[in-house]
Coordinates of C-alpha atoms and ligand atoms in Angstrom, one line a residue:
M1 CA 14.3 -14.4 -17.2
I2 CA 12.4 -11.9 -15.2
T3 CA 13.5 -8.3 -14.6
A4 CA 11.6 -6.2 -12.1
F5 CA 11.3 -2.4 -12.0
V6 CA 9.6 -0.4 -9.3
G7 CA 8.0 3.0 -9.6
L8 CA 4.9 4.8 -8.4
G9 CA 1.7 2.9 -9.1
V10 CA -1.3 4.9 -10.3
A11 CA -4.4 2.6 -10.3
G12 CA -8.0 3.1 -10.9
A13 CA -10.3 0.1 -10.7
R14 CA -8.0 -1.7 -13.2
K15 CA -4.6 -2.6 -11.7
L16 CA -3.0 -5.2 -13.9
A17 CA -2.0 -5.2 -17.5
V18 CA 0.1 -7.6 -19.7
G19 CA 1.3 -6.7 -23.1
P20 CA 4.3 -5.9 -25.4
A21 CA 6.3 -2.7 -24.7
A22 CA 5.7 0.1 -27.2
L23 CA 8.5 2.6 -26.7
L24 CA 7.6 6.1 -27.4
R25 CA 10.7 8.3 -27.8
Q26 CA 9.8 12.0 -27.9
E27 CA 13.0 13.8 -27.3
P28 CA 13.1 16.9 -29.4
N29 CA 16.4 17.8 -31.0
V30 CA 17.5 20.9 -29.2
S31 CA 20.9 22.5 -29.0
P32 CA 22.3 26.0 -28.6
D33 CA 23.6 26.3 -32.2
P34 CA 24.0 29.9 -33.3
I35 CA 21.8 31.4 -36.0
E36 CA 22.3 34.1 -38.7
R37 CA 18.9 35.4 -39.2
P38 CA 16.4 35.7 -36.3
E39 CA 13.5 36.2 -38.9
V40 CA 13.9 32.7 -40.1
E41 CA 13.7 31.3 -36.6
L42 CA 10.7 33.4 -35.8
R43 CA 8.9 32.0 -38.9
R44 CA 9.9 28.4 -37.8
L45 CA 8.5 29.2 -34.3
D46 CA 5.2 30.4 -35.8
A47 CA 4.9 27.3 -38.0
A48 CA 5.6 25.0 -35.0
L49 CA 3.0 26.8 -32.9
D50 CA 0.5 26.4 -35.6
A51 CA 1.3 22.7 -36.0
A52 CA 1.1 22.1 -32.2
R53 CA -2.3 23.9 -32.1
R54 CA -3.6 21.8 -35.0
R55 CA -2.5 18.7 -33.2
L56 CA -4.2 19.6 -30.0
E57 CA -7.4 20.6 -31.7
R58 CA -7.4 17.3 -33.5
T59 CA -7.0 15.5 -30.2
R60 CA -9.8 17.5 -28.6
Q61 CA -12.1 16.4 -31.4
Q62 CA -11.1 12.8 -30.9
I63 CA -11.8 12.7 -27.1
P64 CA -14.1 9.6 -26.7
L65 CA -17.7 10.4 -25.7
D66 CA -17.3 8.3 -22.5
T67 CA -14.4 10.4 -21.3
P68 CA -15.0 12.4 -18.1
A69 CA -16.0 16.0 -19.0
H70 CA -13.2 17.7 -17.1
I71 CA -10.6 15.9 -19.3
A72 CA -11.2 18.2 -22.3
D73 CA -10.1 21.1 -19.9
F74 CA -6.6 19.7 -19.9
I75 CA -6.4 20.1 -23.7
D76 CA -7.9 23.6 -23.5
T77 CA -5.2 24.6 -20.9
H78 CA -2.5 23.6 -23.4
L79 CA -4.2 25.4 -26.3
L80 CA -4.3 28.5 -24.2
M81 CA -0.6 28.2 -23.4
L82 CA 0.2 28.2 -27.1
T83 CA -1.0 31.8 -27.2
D84 CA 0.3 32.9 -23.7
S85 CA 2.6 35.8 -24.0
A86 CA 4.7 34.6 -21.0
L87 CA 5.7 31.7 -23.2
V88 CA 5.4 32.8 -26.8
D89 CA 6.2 36.6 -26.8
A90 CA 9.0 36.0 -24.3
T91 CA 10.5 33.3 -26.6
R92 CA 10.3 35.6 -29.6
D93 CA 12.1 38.3 -27.6
L94 CA 14.9 35.8 -26.7
I95 CA 15.3 34.9 -30.4
R96 CA 15.5 38.5 -31.4
E97 CA 17.7 39.7 -28.6
Q98 CA 20.1 36.8 -28.2
H99 CA 20.2 35.5 -31.8
I100 CA 19.5 32.0 -30.7
N101 CA 17.5 29.3 -32.5
A102 CA 13.8 28.7 -31.7
G103 CA 14.2 25.4 -30.0
W104 CA 16.9 26.8 -27.6
A105 CA 14.9 29.9 -26.9
L106 CA 11.9 27.8 -26.0
K107 CA 14.1 25.8 -23.6
L108 CA 15.4 28.9 -21.9
Q109 CA 12.0 30.4 -21.5
R110 CA 10.6 27.1 -20.3
D111 CA 13.4 27.0 -17.6
I112 CA 12.4 30.4 -16.4
L113 CA 8.7 29.5 -16.2
V114 CA 9.3 26.2 -14.5
Q115 CA 11.3 27.9 -11.8
V116 CA 8.4 30.3 -11.1
F117 CA 6.0 27.3 -10.9
D118 CA 8.4 25.5 -8.6
E119 CA 8.3 28.3 -6.2
M120 CA 4.5 28.4 -6.0
N121 CA 3.1 27.1 -2.8
D122 CA -0.1 25.6 -4.1
P123 CA 0.7 21.9 -4.9
Y124 CA -1.9 21.8 -7.6
L125 CA -0.5 24.9 -9.3
S126 CA 3.1 23.9 -8.9
A127 CA 2.3 20.5 -10.4
R128 CA 1.2 22.5 -13.5
R129 CA 4.9 22.9 -14.3
D130 CA 4.3 19.6 -16.1
D131 CA 1.9 21.5 -18.5
I132 CA 4.6 24.0 -19.4
E133 CA 7.1 21.2 -20.0
H134 CA 4.6 19.3 -22.1
V135 CA 3.6 22.3 -24.2
V136 CA 7.1 23.4 -24.8
R137 CA 8.1 19.9 -25.9
Q138 CA 5.2 19.7 -28.3
I139 CA 6.3 22.9 -29.9
Q140 CA 9.9 21.8 -30.0
L141 CA 8.9 18.5 -31.7
C142 CA 6.9 20.5 -34.2
L143 CA 9.9 22.6 -35.0
D144 CA 11.5 19.5 -36.5
C145 CA 8.5 18.7 -38.7
H146 CA 7.4 22.0 -40.1
D147 CA 7.2 20.9 -43.7
E148 CA 4.9 18.0 -42.9
P149 CA 2.6 19.5 -40.3
D150 CA 0.8 16.3 -39.6
S151 CA 3.9 14.4 -38.6
G152 CA 3.6 16.3 -35.4
D153 CA 1.3 13.5 -34.3
F154 CA 3.8 11.3 -32.6
I155 CA 1.5 8.6 -31.4
L156 CA 2.3 5.2 -32.9
D157 CA -0.6 3.5 -34.7
Q158 CA 0.2 0.0 -33.7
V159 CA -0.3 0.3 -30.0
K160 CA -3.5 -1.6 -29.3
D161 CA -3.0 -3.7 -26.2
C162 CA 0.6 -2.5 -25.8
V163 CA 2.2 -1.1 -22.7
I164 CA 3.4 2.4 -23.6
V165 CA 6.9 3.1 -22.3
A166 CA 7.8 6.8 -22.5
D167 CA 10.0 9.3 -20.7
D168 CA 6.8 11.3 -20.1
L169 CA 3.3 11.6 -21.6
T170 CA 1.2 14.7 -22.1
P171 CA -2.5 14.6 -21.2
A172 CA -3.2 14.8 -24.9
D173 CA -1.0 11.7 -25.5
A174 CA -2.9 9.9 -22.7
I175 CA -6.2 10.5 -24.4
L176 CA -5.1 9.5 -27.8
L177 CA -3.4 6.4 -26.5
R178 CA -6.5 5.3 -24.5
Q179 CA -8.5 5.7 -27.7
R180 CA -6.1 3.5 -29.5
G181 CA -6.6 0.8 -26.9
V182 CA -3.3 0.7 -25.0
A183 CA -3.1 -1.6 -22.0
A184 CA -1.0 0.5 -19.6
F185 CA 1.6 3.3 -19.2
V186 CA 5.1 3.1 -17.8
T187 CA 6.8 6.5 -17.6
E188 CA 10.2 7.7 -16.4
H189 CA 8.8 11.0 -15.1
G190 CA 5.6 12.2 -13.5
G191 CA 4.3 12.2 -10.0
P192 CA 0.9 11.6 -8.5
M193 CA -0.1 15.2 -8.9
S194 CA 0.7 15.3 -12.6
H195 CA -2.1 15.7 -15.0
T196 CA -1.1 12.5 -16.7
A197 CA -1.4 10.5 -13.4
I198 CA -4.8 12.1 -12.8
L199 CA -5.8 11.2 -16.3
A200 CA -4.6 7.6 -16.0
R201 CA -6.7 7.2 -12.9
S202 CA -9.8 8.8 -14.5
L203 CA -9.4 6.9 -17.7
D204 CA -8.8 3.7 -15.8
I205 CA -5.4 2.9 -17.4
P206 CA -3.0 1.2 -15.0
A207 CA 0.2 3.2 -14.9
V208 CA 3.5 3.0 -13.2
M209 CA 5.4 6.3 -13.1
G210 CA 8.9 7.3 -12.1
V211 CA 10.5 4.1 -13.5
H212 CA 14.0 5.5 -14.0
R213 CA 15.7 4.7 -17.3
A214 CA 12.7 2.7 -18.5
T215 CA 13.1 3.8 -22.1
A216 CA 16.8 2.9 -22.1
V217 CA 16.4 -0.5 -20.4
L218 CA 13.2 -1.9 -21.8
R219 CA 13.1 -3.1 -25.4
Q220 CA 10.5 -2.6 -28.1
G221 CA 8.1 -5.5 -28.2
E222 CA 9.3 -7.3 -25.0
Q223 CA 6.4 -8.6 -22.8
L224 CA 5.7 -6.6 -19.7
V225 CA 3.5 -7.2 -16.7
V226 CA 2.4 -3.9 -15.1
N227 CA 0.9 -4.0 -11.6
A228 CA -0.3 -0.5 -10.8
A229 CA -1.4 -1.5 -7.3
T230 CA 2.2 -2.4 -6.3
G231 CA 4.0 0.0 -8.7
T232 CA 5.9 -2.8 -10.3
V233 CA 6.8 -3.6 -13.9
L234 CA 8.1 -7.1 -14.8
A235 CA 9.8 -7.7 -18.1
T236 CA 9.8 -11.4 -18.9
T237 CA 10.3 -13.9 -21.6
E238 CA 8.9 -16.9 -19.6
P239 CA 5.7 -18.2 -21.2
E240 CA 4.5 -19.8 -17.9
T241 CA 4.8 -16.4 -16.1
L242 CA 3.0 -14.6 -18.8
D243 CA 0.3 -17.2 -18.9
Y244 CA -0.1 -16.9 -15.2
F245 CA -0.6 -13.1 -15.3
R246 CA -2.8 -13.3 -18.4
R247 CA -5.1 -15.7 -16.6
Q248 CA -5.1 -13.4 -13.5
L249 CA -6.0 -10.5 -15.8
S250 CA -8.8 -12.2 -17.6
S251 CA -10.4 -13.4 -14.4
A252 CA -10.0 -10.0 -12.9
E253 CA -11.7 -8.4 -16.0
S254 CA -14.7 -10.7 -16.0
Y255 CA -15.1 -10.3 -12.3
R256 CA -15.0 -6.5 -12.6
E257 CA -17.7 -6.6 -15.2
T258 CA -20.0 -8.6 -13.0
L259 CA -19.2 -6.3 -10.1
K260 CA -20.6 -3.3 -11.9
Q261 CA -24.1 -4.7 -11.6
L262 CA -23.7 -4.1 -7.8
L263 CA -23.5 -0.3 -8.2
A264 CA -27.2 0.3 -7.9
R265 CA -27.7 -2.4 -5.2
P266 CA -27.6 -1.6 -1.5
S267 CA -24.7 -2.5 0.7
T268 CA -26.6 -4.9 2.9
S269 CA -25.7 -8.4 4.0
R270 CA -27.9 -11.4 3.2
D271 CA -29.4 -11.2 6.7
G272 CA -30.3 -7.5 6.2
I273 CA -27.4 -5.7 8.1
P274 CA -26.5 -2.4 6.4
V275 CA -22.7 -1.8 6.0
V276 CA -21.3 1.6 5.1
L277 CA -18.7 1.6 2.4
L278 CA -16.5 4.8 2.2
A279 CA -13.6 5.8 0.0
N280 CA -10.0 6.9 0.9
L281 CA -8.8 9.8 -1.1
E282 CA -5.2 11.0 -1.7
L283 CA -6.1 13.8 -4.0
P284 CA -9.2 15.8 -4.7
E285 CA -9.4 14.2 -8.2
D286 CA -9.9 10.8 -6.6
S287 CA -13.5 11.8 -5.6
A288 CA -14.6 11.0 -9.1
A289 CA -13.5 7.4 -8.7
A290 CA -15.1 7.3 -5.3
Q291 CA -18.4 8.3 -6.8
A292 CA -18.0 6.0 -9.8
N293 CA -17.6 3.1 -7.5
G294 CA -20.6 4.0 -5.3
A295 CA -18.9 5.2 -2.1
S296 CA -21.3 6.6 0.4
G297 CA -18.8 9.2 1.4
V298 CA -15.1 9.7 2.2
G299 CA -13.8 8.0 5.3
L300 CA -10.2 9.2 5.0
Y301 CA -8.9 12.2 3.0
R302 CA -5.1 12.2 3.5
T303 CA -4.1 15.8 3.3
E304 CA -0.3 15.3 3.1
M305 CA -0.2 16.1 -0.6
L306 CA -1.1 19.7 0.2
F307 CA 2.1 20.0 2.2
L308 CA 4.6 18.0 0.3
N309 CA 7.5 19.3 -1.8
H310 CA 6.9 22.9 -1.2
T311 CA 8.9 25.8 0.2
R312 CA 6.3 26.8 2.8
A313 CA 3.2 25.4 4.5
P314 CA -0.1 25.9 2.6
R315 CA -2.2 28.9 3.6
E316 CA -5.7 28.7 5.0
D317 CA -7.3 29.8 1.8
E318 CA -5.4 27.1 -0.1
H319 CA -6.6 24.4 2.3
L320 CA -10.1 25.8 2.1
A321 CA -10.2 25.8 -1.7
N322 CA -9.0 22.2 -1.7
Y323 CA -11.6 21.0 0.8
L324 CA -14.4 22.9 -0.9
S325 CA -13.6 21.4 -4.3
I326 CA -13.9 17.9 -2.8
L327 CA -17.2 18.7 -1.0
D328 CA -18.5 20.1 -4.3
A329 CA -17.6 16.9 -6.2
L330 CA -19.1 14.8 -3.5
N331 CA -22.5 16.4 -3.8
G332 CA -23.7 16.2 -0.2
L333 CA -21.8 13.0 0.8
P334 CA -19.7 13.3 4.0
L335 CA -16.0 14.1 3.8
T336 CA -13.6 13.0 6.6
I337 CA -10.5 15.2 6.5
R338 CA -7.5 13.8 8.3
T339 CA -5.3 16.4 9.8
L340 CA -1.7 16.5 8.7
D341 CA 0.1 13.2 9.1
L342 CA 3.7 14.0 8.2
G343 CA 6.8 12.5 9.7
V344 CA 7.6 9.0 8.5
D345 CA 7.6 8.3 4.8
K346 CA 6.4 11.8 4.1
S347 CA 8.5 14.8 5.2
I348 CA 8.7 18.4 4.1
R349 CA 11.9 20.3 3.5
Y350 CA 10.7 23.5 5.3
L351 CA 10.2 21.5 8.5
S352 CA 13.2 19.2 8.3
E353 CA 15.5 22.2 7.9
R354 CA 14.1 23.8 11.1
L355 CA 13.5 20.8 13.4
P356 CA 16.2 18.5 14.8
P357 CA 16.7 15.3 12.7
L358 CA 14.4 12.4 13.6
I359 CA 16.3 9.6 15.1
N360 CA 13.5 7.1 14.5
P361 CA 10.9 8.8 12.3
A362 CA 8.1 6.3 13.0
L363 CA 8.4 7.0 16.7
G364 CA 9.2 10.6 16.5
L365 CA 7.5 13.9 16.0
R366 CA 4.8 12.9 13.6
A367 CA 1.1 13.5 13.0
I368 CA -0.8 14.9 16.0
R369 CA 2.5 15.4 17.9
L370 CA 3.9 17.6 15.2
C371 CA 0.6 19.5 14.8
L372 CA 0.4 20.4 18.5
K373 CA 4.0 21.4 18.5
E374 CA 3.8 23.5 15.3
P375 CA 0.7 25.6 15.5
E376 CA 1.8 27.8 12.6
L377 CA 1.7 24.7 10.4
F378 CA -1.5 23.4 11.8
L379 CA -3.8 26.3 12.6
P380 CA -4.4 27.3 9.0
Q381 CA -5.5 23.7 8.3
L382 CA -7.7 23.6 11.4
R383 CA -9.4 26.9 10.6
A384 CA -9.9 25.7 7.0
I385 CA -11.5 22.4 8.0
L386 CA -13.9 24.2 10.4
R387 CA -14.7 26.7 7.7
A388 CA -15.3 24.0 5.1
S389 CA -17.8 22.4 7.6
A390 CA -20.1 25.4 6.9
A391 CA -20.4 24.3 3.3
G392 CA -21.1 20.6 3.7
P393 CA -20.9 17.5 5.9
V394 CA -17.2 17.6 7.1
R395 CA -15.7 15.4 9.8
L396 CA -12.2 16.1 11.3
M397 CA -10.0 13.1 12.1
I398 CA -6.8 13.1 14.2
P399 CA -4.0 10.7 13.3
M400 CA -1.7 8.7 15.6
I401 CA -3.2 9.5 19.0
S402 CA -1.3 7.9 21.8
T403 CA -2.4 9.8 24.9
L404 CA -5.6 11.3 26.3
N405 CA -3.6 14.5 26.7
E406 CA -3.2 14.9 23.0
V407 CA -6.9 14.6 22.5
D408 CA -7.7 17.1 25.3
S409 CA -5.2 19.6 23.9
L410 CA -6.6 19.2 20.4
L411 CA -10.2 19.7 21.6
R412 CA -9.1 22.8 23.5
L413 CA -7.4 24.1 20.4
I414 CA -10.6 23.5 18.4
Q415 CA -12.6 25.4 20.9
T416 CA -10.2 28.3 20.8
T417 CA -10.3 28.2 17.0
K418 CA -14.1 28.2 16.9
R419 CA -14.1 31.3 19.2
M420 CA -11.6 33.0 16.9
L421 CA -13.7 32.3 13.8
R422 CA -16.9 33.5 15.5
R423 CA -15.2 36.8 16.4
E424 CA -14.1 37.1 12.8
G425 CA -17.6 36.4 11.6
L426 CA -16.6 33.3 9.7
A427 CA -19.1 30.4 9.5
F428 CA -18.5 26.8 10.6
D429 CA -20.6 23.9 11.8
P430 CA -20.5 24.0 15.6
L431 CA -21.4 20.3 15.7
M432 CA -18.7 19.2 13.2
P433 CA -17.8 15.6 14.3
I434 CA -14.3 15.1 15.6
G435 CA -12.8 11.6 15.5
G436 CA -9.5 9.9 16.2
M437 CA -7.5 7.3 14.4
I438 CA -6.7 4.2 16.4
E439 CA -3.3 3.2 15.0
V440 CA -1.1 2.9 18.1
P441 CA -1.5 0.0 20.5
A442 CA -1.8 2.4 23.4
A443 CA -4.8 4.1 21.8
A444 CA -6.3 0.7 21.0
L445 CA -6.0 -0.3 24.7
M446 CA -7.6 3.0 25.7
A447 CA -10.2 3.0 23.0
E448 CA -13.1 3.4 25.5
A449 CA -11.7 6.5 27.1
L450 CA -11.0 8.0 23.7
A451 CA -14.4 7.1 22.4
R452 CA -15.9 9.0 25.4
R453 CA -14.1 12.1 24.3
L454 CA -14.6 11.8 20.5
D455 CA -17.5 11.5 18.1
F456 CA -16.0 8.6 16.1
L457 CA -13.1 6.3 15.9
S458 CA -11.3 5.0 12.8
I459 CA -8.9 2.0 12.9
G460 CA -5.7 2.7 11.0
T461 CA -4.5 -0.9 10.5
N462 CA -1.5 0.1 8.4
D463 CA 0.2 1.7 11.5
L464 CA -1.6 -0.4 14.1
I465 CA 0.1 -3.5 12.6
Q466 CA 3.5 -1.6 12.3
Y467 CA 3.5 -0.5 15.9
T468 CA 2.0 -3.7 17.4
L469 CA 4.2 -6.1 15.6
A470 CA 7.3 -3.8 15.6
I471 CA 7.7 -4.0 11.9
D472 CA 8.7 -0.9 9.9
R473 CA 6.1 -0.8 7.2
L474 CA 8.6 0.7 4.8
D475 CA 11.3 -1.9 5.3
D476 CA 11.1 -4.7 2.7
S477 CA 13.3 -7.0 4.7
V478 CA 10.6 -7.4 7.4
S479 CA 7.5 -7.2 5.2
Y480 CA 7.0 -11.0 5.6
L481 CA 6.1 -10.3 9.2
Y482 CA 3.4 -7.8 8.3
E483 CA 0.3 -10.0 9.2
P484 CA -3.1 -8.5 9.6
L485 CA -4.4 -11.8 10.9
H486 CA -1.9 -11.9 13.8
P487 CA -3.8 -12.8 16.9
A488 CA -2.6 -9.7 18.7
I489 CA -4.0 -7.5 15.9
L490 CA -7.3 -9.3 15.9
R491 CA -7.7 -8.9 19.6
L492 CA -6.9 -5.2 19.4
I493 CA -9.4 -4.7 16.6
Q494 CA -12.0 -6.7 18.5
S495 CA -11.5 -4.6 21.7
I496 CA -11.7 -1.3 19.7
I497 CA -15.0 -2.3 18.2
E498 CA -16.3 -3.4 21.6
A499 CA -15.3 -0.2 23.2
A500 CA -17.1 1.8 20.4
A501 CA -20.2 -0.3 20.9
K502 CA -20.1 0.1 24.7
T503 CA -19.9 3.9 24.3
R504 CA -22.3 4.0 21.3
T505 CA -19.5 5.6 19.2
R506 CA -19.2 5.2 15.5
V507 CA -16.2 3.1 14.5
S508 CA -14.8 2.5 11.0
M509 CA -11.6 1.1 9.6
C510 CA -9.5 3.0 7.0
G511 CA -6.3 1.0 6.8
E512 CA -5.6 -1.2 3.8
M513 CA -7.1 -4.2 5.7
A514 CA -10.6 -2.6 5.2
G515 CA -10.3 -2.7 1.4
D516 CA -8.9 -6.3 1.2
A517 CA -11.8 -8.5 0.4
R518 CA -10.1 -11.5 2.0
Y519 CA -10.7 -9.9 5.4
T520 CA -14.3 -8.6 4.9
R521 CA -16.0 -11.5 6.5
L522 CA -13.7 -11.5 9.4
L523 CA -14.2 -7.8 10.1
L524 CA -18.0 -8.2 9.8
G525 CA -17.8 -11.1 12.3
L526 CA -15.9 -8.8 14.7
G527 CA -18.7 -6.3 14.4
L528 CA -17.3 -3.7 12.0
R529 CA -20.0 -1.9 10.0
E530 CA -18.1 0.9 8.4
F531 CA -15.2 0.3 6.0
S532 CA -13.1 3.0 4.1
M533 CA -10.8 2.0 1.3
Q534 CA -9.3 3.0 -2.0
P535 CA -12.2 3.4 -4.5
G536 CA -11.1 0.6 -6.8
S537 CA -11.9 -2.0 -4.0
L538 CA -15.4 -0.8 -3.1
L539 CA -17.4 -3.1 -5.3
E540 CA -15.3 -6.1 -4.5
V541 CA -15.9 -5.6 -0.8
K542 CA -19.6 -4.8 -1.4
A543 CA -19.9 -8.2 -3.2
I544 CA -18.7 -10.0 -0.1
V545 CA -20.9 -8.0 2.2
R546 CA -24.0 -8.8 0.1
D547 CA -23.1 -12.5 0.1
S548 CA -22.5 -12.7 3.9
N549 CA -24.7 -13.8 6.7
V550 CA -23.4 -11.4 9.4
G551 CA -25.2 -13.2 12.3
A552 CA -23.4 -16.4 11.4
L553 CA -20.0 -14.7 11.0
K554 CA -20.5 -13.1 14.4
R555 CA -21.2 -16.4 16.0
T556 CA -18.1 -17.9 14.4
M557 CA -15.9 -15.2 15.7
V558 CA -17.4 -15.4 19.2
E559 CA -16.5 -19.1 19.1
L560 CA -13.0 -18.7 17.7
M561 CA -11.7 -15.5 19.3
P562 CA -11.1 -17.0 22.8
R563 CA -8.6 -19.5 21.3
I564 CA -7.4 -17.4 18.4
D565 CA -3.7 -17.8 19.4
D566 CA -3.9 -21.5 18.5
I567 CA -5.8 -21.1 15.2
S568 CA -4.0 -20.7 11.9
S569 CA -5.0 -17.9 9.6
Q570 CA -6.1 -20.3 6.9
H571 CA -8.3 -22.2 9.3
L572 CA -9.8 -18.9 10.5
L573 CA -10.6 -17.8 6.9
D574 CA -12.0 -21.2 6.0
R575 CA -14.3 -21.3 9.0
L576 CA -15.6 -17.8 8.1
A577 CA -16.1 -18.8 4.4
E578 CA -18.1 -21.9 5.6
A579 CA -20.2 -19.8 8.0
A580 CA -21.0 -17.0 5.5
Ligands
PEP601 C1 -3.3 3.6 8.6 O1 -2.2 3.8 9.3 O2 -3.9 2.6 8.6 C2 -3.8 4.8 7.8 C3 -4.9 4.7 7.2 O3 -3.0 5.9 7.7 P1 -1.7 6.0 6.7 O4 -1.7 4.7 5.9 O5 -1.9 7.2 6.0 O6 -0.6 6.0 7.7
MG602 MG1 -1.5 5.8 9.7

């Protein structure tokens, strides 16, 4: 029997794990029971704070040498919180004034602080509510073990090669668990901005978060298959299924090892054609993975995370700080910042409350349409992108263009913004490249006109496929129709690349197709020389590039494209494999 669960996948280079479930239950025992003597509770609180501090210090000492340096900072943040008066003194006051027990007082104070964090408008800071929750829970757990201070170490010993299933994990837990050789994490809580997600990516532990009721439904020791690329967890007892995934895992592992040798090698085909390999980033923290996998820059930084789940739009200084932190991490490599692309799967409460409901979100007021309509939302971002360009090689990229008017309006807006910044004495790069995403069939068919107005184009196949084939990319029931090798898609890609060549405009591809190694030869054969993808795919694609004869691939595509409607996908891929 196979049971499947879906959550939010958090994957570094490693995406798959197979292993027995190790359930980690860490719910502290907290209730509003009345107390007689506050002094006793104050002493219990002090002892628990002490035990929590010892535990964190022990974890800090145990951080493996090969762990990225910034990870120790997570532990330091928690150590500082243990002495923070907003948490500790305020909890003491609650115990004294309300005669409540220490665990309950911690809970009340945590609720107050979490509310303050929830109202913060910086997504990074507001995600730090997790830190408060983690620290408070550690102290509460230590309240129950004050006579044996070391029993505050809740991590099981027998977890090597296990899939940890927990309601939530602290950064400290993640570090200890990695050290004990766990295979993967499955958690009920936690989002992509949580420290634990950031850590899982940095530590290269595949994780699926937000799997509701995982600790209640999954059983200790049952075999799990975790796929962090798709966000799925399978619980199965079938030996054949497990064998199948173990084989997949072991070949993926040995292949990954051999790929590492490519890091220092150039991304050049066998016949000497250079190919630029760039990374897609969702969060500033992903720039570490981009560097570690040898990206030569960022071809797509999705900025939606800055806007999501908050009570107001981010301010210009918040945008700027975010972009500067990535530029800093990239150390001189180019950063392509895509302007806000909200509207379909990502929407924000402060907008949906103000704007009329979207009848069909995919065809409604999204991306550039929304930005031009809502200057209050967009201008701070535009100003910040321009200002960031003074600090490093920044490119601005516009999503979902469908008419030349949109591009002209945006270019005018950029000119006005530049004049404004000049008047204010704020620096920017006057030659900052401005590019557009080609992800609507209309834009693909007008690529030449767009290329004449813009400095670069980037093919967004995720949406281009959705709009060309009329398949909602979020709807499971039609996902079988989502076919990157559909002749119509290939013709559009070919014509975009040709339009770019004709106008001598740079063109890249940043949709998922660019990071799927099955299509690398095909795209090289169509003339693509710049690919942007999730960092974990970079080396795999580089291996294919280095193993390809681009001239031969080109000749094959020239021969096959005129009769592409009558050629099966498999035949096409086979012919390319032979030609390479
Ligand atoms: C795309 O549509 O291909 C793309 C890269 O943008 P997103 O997936 O963010 O819509
Ligand atoms: Mg898109």
